[in-house]
Amino acid sequence: MRPEIAVLDIQGQYRVYTEFYRADAAEKTIILVNGSMATTASFAQTVKSLYPQFNVVLYDQPYAGRSKIHNRHEQMLTKEVEGQILLELIDHFAAEHVLSFSWGGAAALIALAHRPRRVEKAVISSFSPVINAPMRDYLERGVDYLGNLDRHGVGHLVNSTIGKHLPSLFKRFNYKHVSSLAEHEYGQMHFHISQVLHSDRLCYLKAARQIDVPVLFLNGEWDEYTSAEDAQLFGQYVANSSFSTLQATGHFLDMEHKAACRDSREAVVSFLKPARQASRLRYHQGQTQHAFAI
């Protein structure tokens, strides 16, 4: 399972590293949107869950991962710009589905609000329109550590808050990654968090009102930072919205344990391919009835 790798020019302003996992039997293409401080590597488990049922597209923001060596980092990127980049990639790869994780949900909602004609469905995971008390504490401490380039502080903060339910191995990888980012990446995260803290706490709902495709909001039962309860607020703004809560799971969902990986895959695939899931269910029910008949 090797991806087709390309560095794409986006409107002559940004260069974006992409990975395209092409599956011969797949009918649809899904593009995955990273969370804050994350790269394509963060979606390794998710790719395994979705491929080969879908063609899968991963990409790094211009300031991160394998995109950063191709860009000058002369100015901070707003979530609106990240939304525009996503729209360009949706068109380039002819993607019918979008799946975002954590703060990637902000760029995804902004892109979906433009009603891209190709997109049929979207999944917004581990995201909420509410800056609740735990999230505010996390962000306020984060902006302080980032501003002071406190690498140990950033790494420890992530693992002791949103990453506290991760296995120890993942926590070590997490710490190594977030504590070794370039200074411009810390600056970008500081800029973004500052915007979030000083903007309308329900600012993403304005974009949500414009979305005209079905959206599944997926949250972990144990995630106090982007809680399933807070995510329900999207139901008042996204006309065709549905909600799923993964049991015994925190913010990082499919990365936390095998059952969470299974439940996350089933929630996403049953939403994106309901007819196929119903067919499989009937098949298994038929097998069960036949077994009982014997």
Short mmCIF file of N, CA and C in Angstrom, two decimals, residues 47-203:
data_model
loop_
_atom_site.label_atom_id
_atom_site.label_comp_id
_atom_site.label_asym_id
_atom_site.label_seq_id
_atom_site.Cartn_x
_atom_site.Cartn_y
_atom_site.Cartn_z
N VAL A 47 -5.91 5.56 7.66
CA VAL A 47 -5.74 5.09 6.29
C VAL A 47 -5.98 3.58 6.22
N LYS A 48 -5.42 2.84 7.17
CA LYS A 48 -5.62 1.38 7.18
C LYS A 48 -7.10 1.02 7.32
N SER A 49 -7.84 1.85 8.05
CA SER A 49 -9.26 1.57 8.26
C SER A 49 -10.10 1.85 7.01
N LEU A 50 -9.71 2.84 6.23
CA LEU A 50 -10.53 3.28 5.10
C LEU A 50 -10.10 2.68 3.75
N TYR A 51 -8.86 2.29 3.64
CA TYR A 51 -8.34 1.71 2.41
C TYR A 51 -8.47 0.19 2.48
N PRO A 52 -8.91 -0.48 1.40
CA PRO A 52 -9.17 -0.01 0.04
C PRO A 52 -10.64 0.28 -0.27
N GLN A 53 -11.47 0.47 0.74
CA GLN A 53 -12.86 0.80 0.45
C GLN A 53 -12.98 2.16 -0.23
N PHE A 54 -11.98 3.02 0.05
CA PHE A 54 -11.94 4.35 -0.56
C PHE A 54 -10.53 4.63 -1.08
N ASN A 55 -10.46 5.49 -2.09
CA ASN A 55 -9.19 6.15 -2.36
C ASN A 55 -9.00 7.17 -1.24
N VAL A 56 -7.79 7.26 -0.70
CA VAL A 56 -7.55 8.13 0.45
C VAL A 56 -6.48 9.16 0.14
N VAL A 57 -6.77 10.42 0.46
CA VAL A 57 -5.84 11.52 0.24
C VAL A 57 -5.41 12.10 1.58
N LEU A 58 -4.11 12.23 1.79
CA LEU A 58 -3.55 12.91 2.95
C LEU A 58 -2.75 14.12 2.48
N TYR A 59 -2.62 15.13 3.32
CA TYR A 59 -1.77 16.27 2.96
C TYR A 59 -1.29 16.97 4.21
N ASP A 60 -0.17 17.67 4.07
CA ASP A 60 0.38 18.49 5.14
C ASP A 60 0.12 19.95 4.84
N GLN A 61 -0.28 20.70 5.87
CA GLN A 61 -0.44 22.14 5.70
C GLN A 61 0.91 22.74 5.27
N PRO A 62 0.90 23.89 4.59
CA PRO A 62 2.16 24.47 4.09
C PRO A 62 3.24 24.66 5.14
N TYR A 63 2.83 24.87 6.40
CA TYR A 63 3.82 25.12 7.45
C TYR A 63 4.28 23.86 8.16
N ALA A 64 3.76 22.69 7.79
CA ALA A 64 3.98 21.48 8.59
C ALA A 64 4.49 20.31 7.77
N GLY A 65 5.00 19.30 8.49
CA GLY A 65 5.36 18.04 7.87
C GLY A 65 6.27 18.19 6.66
N ARG A 66 5.93 17.46 5.60
CA ARG A 66 6.77 17.46 4.41
C ARG A 66 6.45 18.60 3.45
N SER A 67 5.49 19.43 3.84
CA SER A 67 5.22 20.63 3.03
C SER A 67 6.14 21.78 3.41
N LYS A 68 6.62 21.81 4.66
CA LYS A 68 7.28 23.02 5.16
C LYS A 68 8.57 23.37 4.42
N ILE A 69 9.30 22.36 3.90
CA ILE A 69 10.54 22.69 3.20
C ILE A 69 10.28 23.37 1.86
N HIS A 70 9.03 23.32 1.38
CA HIS A 70 8.69 23.88 0.08
C HIS A 70 8.09 25.29 0.18
N ASN A 71 7.98 25.83 1.39
CA ASN A 71 7.33 27.12 1.60
C ASN A 71 8.22 28.05 2.42
N ARG A 72 7.99 29.36 2.28
CA ARG A 72 8.86 30.36 2.91
C ARG A 72 8.42 30.76 4.32
N HIS A 73 7.19 30.55 4.68
CA HIS A 73 6.67 30.85 6.01
C HIS A 73 6.83 32.34 6.36
N GLU A 74 6.43 33.17 5.42
CA GLU A 74 6.55 34.61 5.61
C GLU A 74 5.35 35.21 6.32
N GLN A 75 4.25 34.48 6.37
CA GLN A 75 3.07 34.97 7.06
C GLN A 75 2.28 33.80 7.64
N MET A 76 1.50 34.12 8.67
CA MET A 76 0.69 33.09 9.31
C MET A 76 -0.52 32.76 8.45
N LEU A 77 -0.93 31.51 8.49
CA LEU A 77 -2.11 31.08 7.74
C LEU A 77 -3.34 31.13 8.64
N THR A 78 -4.39 31.74 8.15
CA THR A 78 -5.65 31.74 8.87
C THR A 78 -6.41 30.46 8.53
N LYS A 79 -7.43 30.16 9.32
CA LYS A 79 -8.25 28.99 9.02
C LYS A 79 -9.01 29.18 7.71
N GLU A 80 -9.29 30.43 7.35
CA GLU A 80 -9.94 30.69 6.07
C GLU A 80 -9.04 30.28 4.91
N VAL A 81 -7.74 30.58 5.03
CA VAL A 81 -6.79 30.17 3.99
C VAL A 81 -6.68 28.65 3.95
N GLU A 82 -6.64 28.03 5.12
CA GLU A 82 -6.58 26.57 5.16
C GLU A 82 -7.83 25.96 4.52
N GLY A 83 -8.97 26.61 4.70
CA GLY A 83 -10.20 26.16 4.05
C GLY A 83 -10.11 26.26 2.54
N GLN A 84 -9.50 27.34 2.05
CA GLN A 84 -9.33 27.52 0.61
C GLN A 84 -8.37 26.47 0.03
N ILE A 85 -7.32 26.16 0.78
CA ILE A 85 -6.39 25.11 0.34
C ILE A 85 -7.12 23.78 0.23
N LEU A 86 -7.94 23.48 1.22
CA LEU A 86 -8.72 22.24 1.18
C LEU A 86 -9.64 22.20 -0.03
N LEU A 87 -10.28 23.31 -0.34
CA LEU A 87 -11.16 23.36 -1.52
C LEU A 87 -10.38 23.05 -2.80
N GLU A 88 -9.16 23.59 -2.91
CA GLU A 88 -8.33 23.31 -4.09
C GLU A 88 -7.99 21.82 -4.18
N LEU A 89 -7.69 21.22 -3.04
CA LEU A 89 -7.33 19.80 -3.04
C LEU A 89 -8.55 18.92 -3.33
N ILE A 90 -9.71 19.31 -2.84
CA ILE A 90 -10.94 18.58 -3.16
C ILE A 90 -11.15 18.54 -4.66
N ASP A 91 -10.96 19.66 -5.32
CA ASP A 91 -11.11 19.71 -6.77
C ASP A 91 -10.04 18.90 -7.48
N HIS A 92 -8.80 19.04 -7.02
CA HIS A 92 -7.69 18.35 -7.69
C HIS A 92 -7.87 16.84 -7.66
N PHE A 93 -8.27 16.31 -6.51
CA PHE A 93 -8.41 14.86 -6.36
C PHE A 93 -9.83 14.36 -6.60
N ALA A 94 -10.73 15.28 -6.96
CA ALA A 94 -12.13 14.92 -7.20
C ALA A 94 -12.70 14.13 -6.03
N ALA A 95 -12.50 14.65 -4.83
CA ALA A 95 -12.91 13.95 -3.61
C ALA A 95 -14.40 14.12 -3.33
N GLU A 96 -15.06 13.01 -3.04
CA GLU A 96 -16.49 13.05 -2.69
C GLU A 96 -16.73 13.18 -1.19
N HIS A 97 -15.71 12.82 -0.39
CA HIS A 97 -15.88 12.83 1.06
C HIS A 97 -14.73 13.58 1.73
N VAL A 98 -15.02 14.14 2.89
CA VAL A 98 -14.02 14.82 3.72
C VAL A 98 -14.11 14.24 5.13
N LEU A 99 -12.96 13.98 5.74
CA LEU A 99 -12.92 13.57 7.14
C LEU A 99 -11.86 14.41 7.85
N SER A 100 -12.27 15.13 8.88
CA SER A 100 -11.33 15.97 9.61
C SER A 100 -11.15 15.46 11.03
N PHE A 101 -10.00 15.80 11.61
CA PHE A 101 -9.73 15.46 13.00
C PHE A 101 -9.40 16.71 13.80
N SER A 102 -10.00 16.83 14.97
CA SER A 102 -9.71 17.90 15.93
C SER A 102 -9.81 19.27 15.25
N TRP A 103 -8.75 20.12 15.39
CA TRP A 103 -8.84 21.48 14.85
C TRP A 103 -8.88 21.52 13.33
N GLY A 104 -8.63 20.38 12.69
CA GLY A 104 -8.84 20.32 11.25
C GLY A 104 -10.30 20.54 10.90
N GLY A 105 -11.19 20.37 11.89
CA GLY A 105 -12.62 20.60 11.68
C GLY A 105 -12.93 22.04 11.32
N ALA A 106 -12.11 22.98 11.80
CA ALA A 106 -12.35 24.39 11.48
C ALA A 106 -12.17 24.64 9.99
N ALA A 107 -11.06 24.16 9.43
CA ALA A 107 -10.82 24.33 7.99
C ALA A 107 -11.86 23.56 7.18
N ALA A 108 -12.23 22.36 7.66
CA ALA A 108 -13.21 21.56 6.93
C ALA A 108 -14.56 22.25 6.88
N LEU A 109 -15.02 22.80 8.00
CA LEU A 109 -16.31 23.50 8.02
C LEU A 109 -16.30 24.71 7.10
N ILE A 110 -15.19 25.44 7.12
CA ILE A 110 -15.07 26.62 6.24
C ILE A 110 -15.15 26.20 4.78
N ALA A 111 -14.45 25.11 4.43
CA ALA A 111 -14.49 24.62 3.05
C ALA A 111 -15.89 24.14 2.68
N LEU A 112 -16.53 23.39 3.56
CA LEU A 112 -17.87 22.86 3.28
C LEU A 112 -18.90 23.97 3.13
N ALA A 113 -18.68 25.08 3.84
CA ALA A 113 -19.61 26.21 3.75
C ALA A 113 -19.63 26.81 2.35
N HIS A 114 -18.57 26.58 1.56
CA HIS A 114 -18.53 27.06 0.18
C HIS A 114 -19.27 26.10 -0.77
N ARG A 115 -19.79 25.03 -0.20
CA ARG A 115 -20.58 24.05 -0.94
C ARG A 115 -19.85 23.51 -2.19
N PRO A 116 -18.67 22.92 -1.99
CA PRO A 116 -17.96 22.34 -3.14
C PRO A 116 -18.84 21.30 -3.82
N ARG A 117 -18.95 21.40 -5.12
CA ARG A 117 -19.94 20.60 -5.86
C ARG A 117 -19.64 19.10 -5.83
N ARG A 118 -18.39 18.73 -5.64
CA ARG A 118 -18.05 17.31 -5.66
C ARG A 118 -18.38 16.60 -4.35
N VAL A 119 -18.32 17.33 -3.26
CA VAL A 119 -18.44 16.68 -1.95
C VAL A 119 -19.87 16.21 -1.69
N GLU A 120 -19.99 14.95 -1.24
CA GLU A 120 -21.29 14.35 -0.97
C GLU A 120 -21.56 14.20 0.53
N LYS A 121 -20.52 13.90 1.32
CA LYS A 121 -20.68 13.71 2.75
C LYS A 121 -19.38 14.11 3.46
N ALA A 122 -19.50 14.40 4.76
CA ALA A 122 -18.31 14.76 5.54
C ALA A 122 -18.42 14.20 6.95
N VAL A 123 -17.27 13.90 7.53
CA VAL A 123 -17.18 13.47 8.92
C VAL A 123 -16.28 14.45 9.66
N ILE A 124 -16.80 15.04 10.72
CA ILE A 124 -16.03 15.97 11.56
C ILE A 124 -15.80 15.27 12.89
N SER A 125 -14.57 14.87 13.17
CA SER A 125 -14.29 14.10 14.38
C SER A 125 -13.52 14.92 15.41
N SER A 126 -13.85 14.68 16.68
CA SER A 126 -13.18 15.33 17.81
C SER A 126 -13.14 16.84 17.67
N PHE A 127 -14.29 17.41 17.39
CA PHE A 127 -14.39 18.87 17.24
C PHE A 127 -15.69 19.35 17.86
N SER A 128 -15.65 20.56 18.38
CA SER A 128 -16.81 21.15 19.02
C SER A 128 -16.81 22.65 18.77
N PRO A 129 -17.98 23.27 18.69
CA PRO A 129 -18.04 24.72 18.50
C PRO A 129 -17.89 25.49 19.81
N VAL A 130 -17.77 24.76 20.92
CA VAL A 130 -17.74 25.39 22.24
C VAL A 130 -16.34 25.34 22.84
N ILE A 131 -15.83 26.46 23.31
CA ILE A 131 -14.59 26.48 24.08
C ILE A 131 -14.99 26.33 25.55
N ASN A 132 -15.09 25.09 25.99
CA ASN A 132 -15.52 24.84 27.37
C ASN A 132 -14.35 25.05 28.34
N ALA A 133 -14.58 24.85 29.62
CA ALA A 133 -13.55 25.14 30.62
C ALA A 133 -12.28 24.31 30.43
N PRO A 134 -12.37 22.98 30.24
CA PRO A 134 -11.13 22.21 30.03
C PRO A 134 -10.38 22.65 28.78
N MET A 135 -11.11 22.92 27.68
CA MET A 135 -10.45 23.35 26.45
C MET A 135 -9.81 24.72 26.63
N ARG A 136 -10.48 25.63 27.31
CA ARG A 136 -9.91 26.96 27.53
C ARG A 136 -8.62 26.87 28.34
N ASP A 137 -8.64 26.03 29.37
CA ASP A 137 -7.43 25.84 30.18
C ASP A 137 -6.30 25.29 29.32
N TYR A 138 -6.61 24.30 28.49
CA TYR A 138 -5.61 23.70 27.59
C TYR A 138 -5.05 24.74 26.63
N LEU A 139 -5.92 25.54 26.02
CA LEU A 139 -5.47 26.54 25.06
C LEU A 139 -4.67 27.66 25.72
N GLU A 140 -5.11 28.10 26.88
CA GLU A 140 -4.40 29.20 27.55
C GLU A 140 -3.00 28.76 27.98
N ARG A 141 -2.89 27.54 28.48
CA ARG A 141 -1.56 27.04 28.84
C ARG A 141 -0.72 26.81 27.58
N GLY A 142 -1.38 26.32 26.53
CA GLY A 142 -0.68 26.06 25.28
C GLY A 142 -0.12 27.32 24.66
N VAL A 143 -0.88 28.39 24.64
CA VAL A 143 -0.41 29.63 24.02
C VAL A 143 0.76 30.20 24.80
N ASP A 144 0.78 29.97 26.12
CA ASP A 144 1.90 30.43 26.94
C ASP A 144 3.17 29.63 26.63
N TYR A 145 3.06 28.30 26.58
CA TYR A 145 4.22 27.47 26.27
C TYR A 145 4.74 27.74 24.86
N LEU A 146 3.84 27.86 23.91
CA LEU A 146 4.24 28.12 22.52
C LEU A 146 4.95 29.45 22.39
N GLY A 147 4.40 30.47 23.05
CA GLY A 147 4.99 31.80 22.97
C GLY A 147 6.38 31.85 23.55
N ASN A 148 6.65 31.00 24.54
CA ASN A 148 7.97 30.95 25.18
C ASN A 148 8.87 29.86 24.61
N LEU A 149 8.42 29.22 23.54
CA LEU A 149 9.16 28.11 22.93
C LEU A 149 9.55 27.06 23.97
N ASP A 150 8.65 26.79 24.88
CA ASP A 150 8.86 25.79 25.92
C ASP A 150 8.49 24.42 25.36
N ARG A 151 9.45 23.76 24.77
CA ARG A 151 9.20 22.50 24.07
C ARG A 151 8.74 21.40 25.03
N HIS A 152 9.38 21.29 26.17
CA HIS A 152 8.95 20.29 27.16
C HIS A 152 7.52 20.58 27.61
N GLY A 153 7.22 21.86 27.84
CA GLY A 153 5.88 22.23 28.29
C GLY A 153 4.82 21.86 27.28
N VAL A 154 5.10 22.10 25.98
CA VAL A 154 4.13 21.77 24.94
C VAL A 154 3.92 20.26 24.87
N GLY A 155 5.01 19.50 24.85
CA GLY A 155 4.90 18.05 24.76
C GLY A 155 4.17 17.45 25.93
N HIS A 156 4.50 17.91 27.14
CA HIS A 156 3.84 17.39 28.33
C HIS A 156 2.36 17.79 28.36
N LEU A 157 2.06 19.01 27.94
CA LEU A 157 0.67 19.48 27.96
C LEU A 157 -0.22 18.61 27.08
N VAL A 158 0.22 18.34 25.86
CA VAL A 158 -0.59 17.54 24.94
C VAL A 158 -0.86 16.15 25.53
N ASN A 159 0.18 15.52 26.06
CA ASN A 159 0.02 14.16 26.58
C ASN A 159 -0.79 14.08 27.87
N SER A 160 -0.80 15.15 28.64
CA SER A 160 -1.52 15.12 29.92
C SER A 160 -2.95 15.62 29.81
N THR A 161 -3.34 16.10 28.63
CA THR A 161 -4.70 16.62 28.43
C THR A 161 -5.41 15.84 27.33
N ILE A 162 -5.40 16.34 26.13
CA ILE A 162 -6.14 15.67 25.05
C ILE A 162 -5.58 14.29 24.74
N GLY A 163 -4.29 14.07 25.05
CA GLY A 163 -3.68 12.78 24.74
C GLY A 163 -3.58 11.83 25.92
N LYS A 164 -4.29 12.11 27.00
CA LYS A 164 -4.10 11.32 28.22
C LYS A 164 -4.60 9.88 28.11
N HIS A 165 -5.46 9.58 27.13
CA HIS A 165 -5.95 8.21 26.97
C HIS A 165 -5.16 7.42 25.92
N LEU A 166 -4.12 8.03 25.37
CA LEU A 166 -3.29 7.32 24.38
C LEU A 166 -2.43 6.26 25.06
N PRO A 167 -2.11 5.18 24.35
CA PRO A 167 -1.15 4.20 24.89
C PRO A 167 0.21 4.87 25.09
N SER A 168 1.03 4.30 25.96
CA SER A 168 2.31 4.92 26.31
C SER A 168 3.23 5.09 25.10
N LEU A 169 3.21 4.14 24.18
CA LEU A 169 4.05 4.25 22.99
C LEU A 169 3.66 5.46 22.16
N PHE A 170 2.35 5.66 21.97
CA PHE A 170 1.87 6.81 21.22
C PHE A 170 2.21 8.11 21.93
N LYS A 171 2.16 8.09 23.25
CA LYS A 171 2.52 9.29 23.99
C LYS A 171 3.99 9.65 23.76
N ARG A 172 4.86 8.66 23.70
CA ARG A 172 6.27 8.94 23.44
C ARG A 172 6.46 9.54 22.06
N PHE A 173 5.78 8.97 21.07
CA PHE A 173 5.86 9.52 19.71
C PHE A 173 5.30 10.95 19.69
N ASN A 174 4.19 11.14 20.37
CA ASN A 174 3.54 12.45 20.43
C ASN A 174 4.50 13.49 21.02
N TYR A 175 5.09 13.12 22.16
CA TYR A 175 6.00 14.06 22.83
C TYR A 175 7.19 14.40 21.92
N LYS A 176 7.78 13.39 21.31
CA LYS A 176 8.93 13.62 20.43
C LYS A 176 8.56 14.54 19.28
N HIS A 177 7.37 14.35 18.72
CA HIS A 177 6.94 15.16 17.58
C HIS A 177 6.68 16.62 17.98
N VAL A 178 5.82 16.84 18.96
CA VAL A 178 5.40 18.21 19.26
C VAL A 178 6.49 19.00 19.97
N SER A 179 7.47 18.32 20.58
CA SER A 179 8.54 19.04 21.25
C SER A 179 9.72 19.34 20.33
N SER A 180 9.63 18.90 19.09
CA SER A 180 10.73 19.13 18.15
C SER A 180 10.30 19.87 16.89
N LEU A 181 9.16 20.55 16.95
CA LEU A 181 8.70 21.31 15.80
C LEU A 181 9.57 22.55 15.56
N ALA A 182 9.54 23.05 14.34
CA ALA A 182 10.29 24.26 14.00
C ALA A 182 9.66 25.48 14.68
N GLU A 183 10.45 26.53 14.84
CA GLU A 183 9.94 27.73 15.51
C GLU A 183 8.75 28.33 14.77
N HIS A 184 8.77 28.27 13.44
CA HIS A 184 7.65 28.85 12.70
C HIS A 184 6.36 28.05 12.92
N GLU A 185 6.49 26.74 13.22
CA GLU A 185 5.31 25.93 13.52
C GLU A 185 4.73 26.32 14.87
N TYR A 186 5.59 26.57 15.84
CA TYR A 186 5.12 27.05 17.13
C TYR A 186 4.45 28.41 16.96
N GLY A 187 5.04 29.25 16.11
CA GLY A 187 4.45 30.56 15.85
C GLY A 187 3.08 30.45 15.21
N GLN A 188 2.93 29.51 14.28
CA GLN A 188 1.64 29.30 13.62
C GLN A 188 0.60 28.82 14.61
N MET A 189 0.98 27.89 15.48
CA MET A 189 0.04 27.38 16.47
C MET A 189 -0.34 28.47 17.48
N HIS A 190 0.65 29.28 17.86
CA HIS A 190 0.39 30.40 18.79
C HIS A 190 -0.61 31.37 18.16
N PHE A 191 -0.42 31.66 16.88
CA PHE A 191 -1.32 32.56 16.15
C PHE A 191 -2.73 31.99 16.10
N HIS A 192 -2.84 30.72 15.79
CA HIS A 192 -4.16 30.11 15.66
C HIS A 192 -4.90 30.06 16.99
N ILE A 193 -4.19 29.62 18.04
CA ILE A 193 -4.83 29.52 19.35
C ILE A 193 -5.26 30.90 19.85
N SER A 194 -4.42 31.90 19.62
CA SER A 194 -4.77 33.26 20.03
C SER A 194 -6.04 33.72 19.33
N GLN A 195 -6.17 33.39 18.05
CA GLN A 195 -7.39 33.73 17.30
C GLN A 195 -8.61 33.05 17.92
N VAL A 196 -8.45 31.78 18.25
CA VAL A 196 -9.57 31.03 18.83
C VAL A 196 -10.00 31.62 20.16
N LEU A 197 -9.02 31.96 21.00
CA LEU A 197 -9.33 32.46 22.34
C LEU A 197 -9.98 33.84 22.33
N HIS A 198 -9.70 34.63 21.28
CA HIS A 198 -10.21 35.99 21.26
C HIS A 198 -11.31 36.22 20.23
N SER A 199 -11.82 35.15 19.64
CA SER A 199 -12.90 35.29 18.66
C SER A 199 -14.21 34.87 19.31
N ASP A 200 -15.28 35.02 18.55
CA ASP A 200 -16.60 34.57 18.99
C ASP A 200 -16.53 33.08 19.29
N ARG A 201 -16.88 32.66 20.51
CA ARG A 201 -16.75 31.25 20.90
C ARG A 201 -17.62 30.33 20.06
N LEU A 202 -18.59 30.89 19.33
CA LEU A 202 -19.44 30.08 18.45
C LEU A 202 -19.22 30.44 16.99
N CYS A 203 -17.99 30.92 16.67
CA CYS A 203 -17.75 31.44 15.33
C CYS A 203 -17.92 30.39 14.23
#
